[in-house]
Amino acid sequence: MTVLTRGAATPPAVRAQTSIWPGLRWLPVVVILAAQAALTIRLIPAGIASHDESGYIYAGHQLIHELWHGGGSPYYETYFSGAPVIYPVLAAMADHLGGLVAVRLMSTFFMLTATALSFATARRLFGYFPGIISAGLFAGLGLTQDLGAYATYDAMAIMIVAAATYCAVRSADSNFWLLAVPAVILAANATKYATFLFDPVVIALAATQAGTWPAAAKRFFVLSLAVVSVLVFCVFLAGAAYLKGILFTTLARPAGEQSIIGATRQPGGVITAETWDWVGVILALGVVALILTVCTRQNGERTAVVTTLVVAGMLVTFEALRLHSDESMRKHDDYGAWFTCIAAGYSVAYLVQLIKARHLRYAGVVLALGGVAMSGAHYTALAASTYEAGRNSEISWPPAKLLPFFATMRPYLTYPGGRVLVGGVVEDQLPYADHITIPWYDYVNDVYFKYPIPGRGGDASGQVPGPACTSLRPRCTYLEGEQAYQAAIRAGWFAVISLVGNHGIVLDTVIHQAVTHTPGYVLLTRAGGAPTWIYAPAYRHWESRHG
């Protein structure tokens, strides 16, 4: 029976160093984390929240308000890419305590923890020096620094995936670590659905710790069955709305421009070039590690581990090539890079180990650390351009463009009982930036809307149960999809409709056509580069009653 030899010897150069300075073995880790924190915090601007950030924080506030005061459940689960009751609620709590900066600093903490887990996991698999290299490479990535300064699901999700992987590589120690793997995977998947992509990676790494090939195959099967069973059971308990959101954002995304909101079709060359620009050095070092394990005929476990880690770094790119879209790649590439940094750390340490002369080996260690610093400097220079909340981001609207639009809209948003439809990428920035309190059911976007058909007993918050249909039928209580927007606009349901920050989806065209063909809607402004209308009869009625 072939044995998968567990454990990994620390390279001789590193053994010598750690035996000479045992009290300083944590100093490199502390330096790496301090540098990562400094490079991340420098990105945090004092400006307004981005579209994604404001959306999640605003949703969290709405969910907390619903918990304490009722009012029905918002439909965030139908289109959010993670369970809205997890990260958005945490973000809203942090926002309440310290504003947007506190929420972004929470992401900084998550990414620092992910870096520490990169060191711990690599040390467990390959030794101390590979752990240092792995942590240094991951901390130096511009994508890592970006996510640490960005208030979205991703930092928390990467941290939990890293925790699941650490549990997996420690599963040989005790059943506690093995039993923790499915639970932590579930937490990662619930936080952000895209982490489904890395479930097989974590399970495979746990399987390599089983000791023999038959035991590894058995463990992979059992863990896979356990994870799938738990996930299916949780989705069943969550309900159809969560299933719709998981399918819409992750599992059933169509290819091309409509793969998700705002996505554009990209050729394969652009997608692979972006991956190379963001994590190319890491992938190259990972491939070197794979070549070394094959050519030097390493033991079965090591070859399997390195292969898994390298493949994990390419999964996001493969998925983007399948979808012909680079939507969210600048965030998701960092998930895969976390794994491949571990393999990269092994390749660097192995090459240093090949140096026989002791003094030259120490010089090799210094050169390796210098190379990590150079890699960090290279990718850090890219961080400002890939940071989605930064002033130089191609998808971020500068305050000079947004604030005049917000100032124009503010008086109309305070209209008592007025319902608002904002169909664009700034929809959640608007109420969050001015801290305007609008019930979620009176503030609608162009992603999902459930319109109560007059005379059928439904209500705006959807608390009254009843079937929702995409077309008007006798037994339907609510309308969804295109006909919901059309019927609501024709009935004067919305007091304000704006298409600023156009998503570029089909529903925006439907909304525009319905407004322009409905009497009563008056063009208010084109501030922000798109039309904003008000329903004049509603405001005349309000002014006549309030002078």
XYZ file of C-alpha atoms in Angstrom:
547
model
C 0.000 0.000 0.000
C 1.409 3.401 -0.980
C 1.866 5.733 1.959
C 1.358 9.477 1.803
C 4.175 10.613 4.056
C 2.903 13.360 6.328
C 4.934 16.289 7.516
C 7.518 18.361 5.715
C 11.088 19.033 6.658
C 12.128 22.616 7.157
C 14.916 23.677 4.752
C 18.361 23.460 6.404
C 19.043 27.183 6.007
C 15.912 27.985 7.915
C 16.572 25.357 10.588
C 19.901 27.023 11.216
C 18.404 30.464 11.465
C 15.559 29.495 13.778
C 17.934 27.591 16.066
C 20.226 30.602 16.338
C 17.492 33.138 16.969
C 14.554 31.159 18.419
C 13.196 34.210 20.248
C 12.960 36.181 17.003
C 11.086 33.595 14.921
C 7.868 35.647 15.073
C 9.552 38.918 14.131
C 9.288 38.401 10.329
C 5.571 37.641 10.666
C 5.024 40.779 12.722
C 6.960 42.861 10.182
C 4.918 41.422 7.293
C 1.606 42.108 9.044
C 2.679 45.623 10.019
C 3.727 46.397 6.439
C 0.463 44.983 5.084
C -1.551 47.060 7.552
C 0.304 50.247 6.610
C -0.014 49.633 2.860
C -3.706 48.833 3.213
C -4.689 51.736 5.448
C -3.041 54.207 3.078
C -5.666 53.265 0.485
C -8.627 54.095 2.704
C -9.903 57.445 1.439
C -11.981 59.911 3.400
C -14.534 60.133 0.579
C -17.946 58.565 0.112
C -18.629 54.846 -0.004
C -18.520 52.991 -3.293
C -21.584 51.364 -4.833
C -20.914 47.910 -3.370
C -19.889 49.237 0.035
C -22.903 51.478 0.481
C -25.204 48.714 -0.766
C -24.072 46.201 1.828
C -23.963 48.683 4.704
C -27.368 50.152 3.827
C -28.803 46.620 3.560
C -27.410 45.757 6.965
C -29.093 48.794 8.535
C -32.385 47.858 6.891
C -32.163 44.279 8.148
C -31.395 45.404 11.691
C -34.332 47.837 11.545
C -36.551 44.993 10.357
C -35.359 42.784 13.224
C -36.292 45.365 15.879
C -39.286 47.091 14.301
C -40.721 44.670 11.721
C -41.899 45.849 8.322
C -41.307 42.783 6.224
C -38.132 41.299 4.847
C -36.118 43.047 2.123
C -35.400 40.969 -0.973
C -31.625 41.175 -0.695
C -31.313 37.390 -0.640
C -32.627 37.251 -4.217
C -29.659 39.111 -5.711
C -26.870 39.470 -3.125
C -23.808 37.283 -3.729
C -23.727 36.205 -0.087
C -26.202 35.712 2.730
C -27.368 39.247 3.622
C -27.767 38.346 7.302
C -24.015 37.795 7.762
C -21.580 40.395 6.422
C -24.043 43.273 5.782
C -25.291 43.112 9.380
C -21.727 43.109 10.737
C -20.874 46.015 8.421
C -23.883 48.003 9.626
C -22.860 47.451 13.251
C -19.327 48.658 12.517
C -20.749 51.620 10.587
C -22.908 52.555 13.580
C -19.846 52.542 15.841
C -17.288 54.252 13.599
C -18.688 55.033 10.183
C -17.293 53.909 6.847
C -13.685 53.948 8.095
C -14.556 51.425 10.817
C -16.156 49.094 8.262
C -13.090 49.278 6.043
C -10.784 48.687 9.009
C -12.804 45.568 9.775
C -11.808 44.328 6.302
C -8.189 45.186 7.135
C -8.407 42.933 10.189
C -9.893 40.104 8.117
C -7.107 40.281 5.533
C -4.391 40.443 8.198
C -5.875 37.288 9.699
C -5.840 35.646 6.258
C -2.127 36.492 5.930
C -1.389 35.040 9.365
C -3.248 31.878 8.357
C -1.207 31.736 5.145
C 1.938 31.598 7.278
C 0.446 29.020 9.651
C -0.808 26.774 6.838
C 2.418 26.900 4.840
C 4.482 26.263 7.953
C 2.316 23.255 8.731
C 2.743 21.846 5.222
C 6.327 22.766 4.334
C 8.113 24.471 7.227
C 8.912 27.866 8.738
C 10.686 29.571 5.842
C 8.048 28.640 3.226
C 5.498 30.077 5.672
C 7.344 33.398 5.812
C 7.648 33.562 2.027
C 3.981 32.658 1.565
C 2.784 35.335 3.978
C 5.100 37.936 2.461
C 3.962 37.227 -1.088
C 0.281 37.343 -0.155
C 0.634 40.534 1.895
C 2.482 42.224 -0.962
C -0.241 41.637 -3.542
C -2.104 44.773 -4.557
C -5.346 42.776 -4.568
C -4.780 41.808 -0.923
C -4.283 45.420 0.040
C -7.318 46.484 -1.998
C -9.658 44.027 -0.291
C -8.304 45.017 3.096
C -9.441 48.586 2.450
C -12.754 47.673 0.842
C -15.965 47.157 2.824
C -17.431 44.104 1.041
C -17.893 40.385 1.641
C -14.547 39.411 0.170
C -12.112 40.051 3.018
C -14.276 38.127 5.474
C -14.805 35.310 2.970
C -11.076 34.933 2.231
C -10.344 34.807 5.954
C -12.892 32.016 6.498
C -11.628 30.045 3.473
C -8.126 30.384 4.925
C -9.407 29.143 8.290
C -11.071 26.143 6.602
C -7.787 25.322 4.849
C -5.841 25.538 8.093
C -8.316 23.121 9.683
C -7.872 20.830 6.676
C -4.086 20.623 6.926
C -4.346 19.942 10.653
C -6.942 17.197 10.214
C -4.288 14.534 10.794
C -3.864 15.744 14.378
C -7.337 15.037 15.724
C -10.955 14.564 14.755
C -11.697 18.070 16.025
C -9.917 19.651 13.062
C -11.473 17.199 10.645
C -15.007 17.850 11.916
C -14.379 21.587 11.766
C -13.719 21.504 8.006
C -17.369 21.166 6.817
C -18.570 23.723 9.380
C -16.008 26.346 8.376
C -16.595 25.669 4.659
C -20.309 26.277 5.258
C -19.501 29.591 6.967
C -17.352 30.649 3.995
C -19.998 29.649 1.442
C -22.721 31.489 3.335
C -20.578 34.609 3.607
C -19.938 34.657 -0.138
C -21.327 32.122 -2.579
C -18.321 32.348 -4.911
C -16.283 30.415 -2.336
C -18.091 27.283 -3.587
C -15.332 27.219 -6.200
C -12.726 26.423 -3.548
C -14.645 23.789 -1.599
C -13.011 20.928 -3.568
C -9.593 22.500 -2.938
C -10.051 22.558 0.842
C -11.499 19.038 0.852
C -8.613 17.750 -1.302
C -6.055 19.247 1.092
C -7.808 17.553 4.009
C -7.754 14.275 2.086
C -3.985 14.448 1.573
C -3.541 14.299 5.352
C -5.231 10.885 5.601
C -2.003 8.835 5.363
C -2.640 6.478 2.426
C -4.196 6.815 -1.012
C -7.252 4.664 -0.176
C -7.785 6.602 3.041
C -7.387 9.864 1.140
C -10.000 8.837 -1.420
C -12.370 7.772 1.339
C -11.896 11.035 3.227
C -12.444 13.095 0.078
C -15.708 11.261 -0.615
C -16.997 11.497 2.964
C -16.103 15.172 3.345
C -17.636 16.019 -0.030
C -20.828 14.212 0.893
C -20.938 15.961 4.277
C -20.387 19.428 2.777
C -22.961 18.948 0.012
C -25.526 17.539 2.456
C -25.100 20.409 4.901
C -25.263 23.003 2.128
C -28.421 21.495 0.601
C -30.067 21.307 4.011
C -29.200 24.936 4.813
C -30.487 26.172 1.432
C -33.694 24.211 2.037
C -34.132 25.927 5.411
C -33.284 29.353 3.933
C -35.980 29.071 1.289
C -36.583 29.705 -2.395
C -35.451 33.338 -2.282
C -31.949 32.309 -1.195
C -31.831 29.611 -3.856
C -32.768 32.222 -6.458
C -29.959 34.489 -5.267
C -27.393 31.676 -5.318
C -28.379 30.705 -8.842
C -28.536 34.295 -10.116
C -25.164 35.416 -8.725
C -23.097 32.237 -8.796
C -24.267 28.821 -9.977
C -26.381 29.689 -13.025
C -24.700 32.790 -14.359
C -24.972 32.987 -18.151
C -21.939 33.869 -20.199
C -21.213 37.227 -21.767
C -22.497 40.711 -21.115
C -25.467 39.674 -19.018
C -23.468 37.294 -16.832
C -24.158 39.671 -13.989
C -25.127 43.306 -13.575
C -22.807 45.626 -15.450
C -20.605 42.864 -16.848
C -19.151 43.194 -20.318
C -17.976 40.416 -22.613
C -14.192 40.098 -22.646
C -11.930 38.071 -24.938
C -9.799 35.349 -23.405
C -6.606 37.272 -24.014
C -7.781 40.186 -21.869
C -8.822 37.881 -19.031
C -5.526 35.986 -18.933
C -3.551 39.230 -19.230
C -5.386 40.676 -16.218
C -4.629 37.593 -14.144
C -0.979 37.819 -15.132
C -0.835 41.497 -14.241
C -2.377 40.934 -10.812
C -0.875 37.605 -9.665
C 1.505 36.482 -12.423
C 4.600 36.165 -10.241
C 2.712 34.020 -7.737
C 1.417 31.680 -10.440
C 4.873 31.398 -12.006
C 6.454 30.431 -8.679
C 3.618 27.969 -8.111
C 4.314 26.291 -11.442
C 8.003 26.111 -10.479
C 6.976 24.350 -7.275
C 4.949 21.835 -9.282
C 7.844 21.185 -11.664
C 10.206 20.673 -8.718
C 7.950 18.143 -7.018
C 7.514 16.153 -10.232
C 11.138 16.265 -11.387
C 12.590 15.452 -7.958
C 10.041 12.687 -7.368
C 8.728 14.014 -4.093
C 6.463 11.843 -1.938
C 2.838 11.426 -2.957
C 1.384 13.820 -0.416
C 3.648 16.681 -1.387
C 2.955 16.281 -5.080
C -0.786 16.171 -4.435
C -0.668 19.191 -2.125
C 1.396 21.337 -4.498
C -0.775 20.368 -7.476
C -3.925 21.307 -5.570
C -2.481 24.646 -4.479
C -1.368 25.581 -7.998
C -4.650 24.580 -9.628
C -6.533 26.626 -7.012
C -4.739 29.743 -8.204
C -6.065 29.241 -11.730
C -9.692 28.383 -10.954
C -10.975 31.961 -11.072
C -9.331 32.567 -14.431
C -10.776 29.330 -15.847
C -14.242 30.343 -14.656
C -13.852 33.827 -16.146
C -12.808 32.295 -19.465
C -15.905 30.088 -19.386
C -18.156 33.097 -18.730
C -16.241 35.388 -21.124
C -16.361 38.027 -18.374
C -13.846 39.543 -15.959
C -16.570 40.693 -13.572
C -15.221 40.601 -9.975
C -11.938 38.989 -11.095
C -9.941 41.701 -9.372
C -11.431 40.460 -6.111
C -11.747 36.725 -6.725
C -8.194 36.286 -8.066
C -6.967 36.968 -4.545
C -8.833 33.898 -3.253
C -6.866 31.623 -5.561
C -3.643 33.544 -4.974
C -3.888 32.771 -1.251
C -3.485 29.066 -2.037
C -0.794 29.450 -4.677
C 1.294 31.710 -2.413
C 1.819 28.627 -0.224
C 3.159 26.629 -3.179
C 5.275 29.631 -4.187
C 6.749 29.747 -0.682
C 7.703 26.103 -1.000
C 9.436 26.614 -4.369
C 11.529 29.530 -3.086
C 12.545 27.639 0.061
C 13.424 24.530 -1.936
C 15.680 26.482 -4.279
C 17.459 28.059 -1.317
C 17.873 24.575 0.197
C 19.814 23.477 -2.896
C 22.670 25.830 -1.976
C 25.218 23.668 -0.174
C 27.685 26.225 1.222
C 26.387 27.544 4.531
C 27.331 31.204 4.059
C 25.953 31.168 0.526
C 22.736 29.617 1.827
C 22.296 32.524 4.222
C 22.875 34.867 1.291
C 20.197 32.917 -0.582
C 17.759 33.478 2.268
C 18.471 37.211 2.133
C 18.015 37.274 -1.635
C 14.754 35.346 -1.327
C 13.409 37.827 1.195
C 14.565 40.662 -1.061
C 12.705 39.072 -3.951
C 9.540 38.924 -1.855
C 9.985 42.618 -1.055
C 10.449 43.445 -4.758
C 7.327 41.469 -5.642
C 5.437 43.376 -2.980
C 6.713 46.696 -4.270
C 5.652 45.799 -7.809
C 2.126 44.749 -6.893
C 1.712 47.534 -4.333
C 2.234 50.020 -7.150
C -0.814 48.503 -8.877
C -3.035 48.673 -5.792
C -4.204 52.249 -6.333
C -5.471 51.430 -9.833
C -7.264 48.219 -8.840
C -8.819 49.620 -5.648
C -12.518 49.827 -6.476
C -13.278 52.578 -3.963
C -10.309 54.726 -4.976
C -10.404 57.969 -6.860
C -8.506 56.449 -9.781
C -10.716 53.384 -10.116
C -12.349 53.042 -13.511
C -15.614 51.868 -11.899
C -15.741 54.385 -9.049
C -17.666 57.636 -9.439
C -15.704 60.636 -8.095
C -17.384 62.834 -5.454
C -17.270 65.788 -7.852
C -19.707 63.916 -10.095
C -21.890 62.362 -7.420
C -22.338 65.158 -4.897
C -24.178 67.612 -7.216
C -26.605 64.834 -8.112
C -27.116 63.977 -4.440
C -27.777 67.646 -3.641
C -30.410 67.830 -6.384
C -32.124 64.654 -5.215
C -32.079 65.282 -1.458
C -35.240 67.468 -1.182
C -37.305 64.977 -3.184
C -36.249 62.016 -1.065
C -37.717 63.579 2.069
C -41.222 63.582 0.601
C -43.345 61.669 3.169
C -44.546 58.356 1.816
C -42.906 58.891 -1.562
C -41.510 55.837 -3.266
C -38.234 56.033 -5.154
C -36.834 53.956 -8.023
C -33.113 54.407 -8.646
C -31.934 52.166 -11.444
C -28.173 52.536 -11.467
C -24.917 51.742 -9.715
C -25.308 54.660 -7.273
C -28.680 53.575 -5.897
C -27.409 52.713 -2.424
C -24.823 55.473 -2.255
C -27.623 58.030 -2.375
C -29.370 57.245 0.940
C -26.178 56.087 2.677
C -24.108 59.178 1.832
C -26.734 61.540 3.301
C -27.951 59.082 5.958
C -31.508 59.494 4.725
C -33.950 57.132 6.398
C -36.106 55.481 3.739
C -37.908 52.184 4.368
C -36.528 49.508 2.104
C -39.911 48.881 0.477
C -40.131 52.554 -0.563
C -36.658 52.535 -2.139
C -36.514 50.241 -5.170
C -33.669 49.400 -7.568
C -33.657 47.920 -11.056
C -32.597 44.464 -9.942
C -35.711 43.139 -8.241
C -39.152 44.580 -7.510
C -42.366 42.921 -6.318
C -45.372 45.092 -7.171
C -48.651 44.486 -5.291
C -51.390 44.254 -7.924
C -54.181 46.705 -6.969
C -57.224 44.977 -5.525
C -55.453 41.651 -4.914
C -54.630 42.196 -1.202
C -50.851 42.529 -1.444
C -48.758 45.241 0.202
C -45.532 47.094 -0.598
C -43.445 45.177 1.957
C -44.670 41.802 0.746
C -45.791 40.756 4.227
C -49.160 39.627 2.901
C -48.594 36.163 1.417
C -49.570 35.508 -2.169
C -48.163 34.194 -5.440
C -45.849 36.437 -7.462
C -45.987 36.160 -11.253
C -44.047 37.612 -14.159
C -47.277 38.388 -16.001
C -50.767 39.417 -14.928
C -52.829 36.326 -14.113
C -56.089 35.836 -12.208
C -54.609 34.253 -9.073
C -51.503 36.437 -8.786
C -51.108 38.801 -5.829
C -47.824 40.358 -6.969
C -45.975 41.053 -10.199
C -42.239 40.505 -10.752
C -39.864 41.299 -13.598
C -40.504 43.687 -16.480
C -44.274 43.838 -16.057
C -43.913 44.773 -12.392
C -41.955 47.919 -13.293
C -44.244 48.784 -16.178
C -47.445 48.427 -14.134
C -46.042 50.383 -11.181
C -44.830 53.266 -13.357
C -48.143 53.514 -15.210
C -49.955 53.647 -11.861
C -47.750 56.513 -10.594
C -46.365 54.237 -7.883
C -42.971 55.994 -7.819
C -42.588 59.666 -6.901
C -38.986 59.727 -8.169
C -37.316 57.644 -10.885
C -33.639 57.983 -11.740
C -31.342 56.066 -14.075
C -28.101 57.705 -12.942
C -25.249 55.207 -13.070
C -27.034 53.024 -15.610
C -26.384 49.324 -15.014
C -26.743 48.657 -18.713
C -29.260 45.852 -18.219
C -32.524 45.168 -20.047
C -34.710 46.426 -17.198
C -33.196 49.906 -17.485
C -34.487 50.130 -21.048
C -37.901 48.885 -19.914
C -38.009 51.525 -17.158
C -36.959 54.315 -19.514
C -39.602 53.436 -22.090
C -42.356 53.123 -19.461
C -41.547 56.521 -17.930
C -41.379 58.375 -21.229
C -44.774 56.970 -22.247
C -46.552 57.653 -18.930
C -48.249 61.040 -18.418
C -47.366 62.819 -15.191
C -43.651 62.101 -15.076
C -41.561 65.244 -15.595
C -37.833 65.372 -16.295
C -36.199 66.901 -13.226
C -32.520 66.849 -14.093
C -29.794 65.147 -16.071
C -27.234 65.704 -13.316
C -24.961 62.684 -13.119
C -25.272 62.057 -16.846
C -28.674 60.344 -16.927
C -32.333 61.368 -16.632
C -34.175 61.744 -13.332
C -37.954 62.191 -13.325
C -40.498 63.138 -10.676
C -44.189 62.255 -10.678
C -45.616 65.762 -10.703
C -49.160 64.901 -9.436
C -47.730 63.414 -6.251
C -45.692 66.514 -5.421
C -48.557 68.894 -6.285
C -50.774 66.943 -3.912
C -48.124 67.094 -1.181
C -47.527 70.833 -1.661
C -51.252 71.604 -1.561
C -51.547 69.828 1.784
C -48.409 71.256 3.360
C -48.249 74.673 1.776
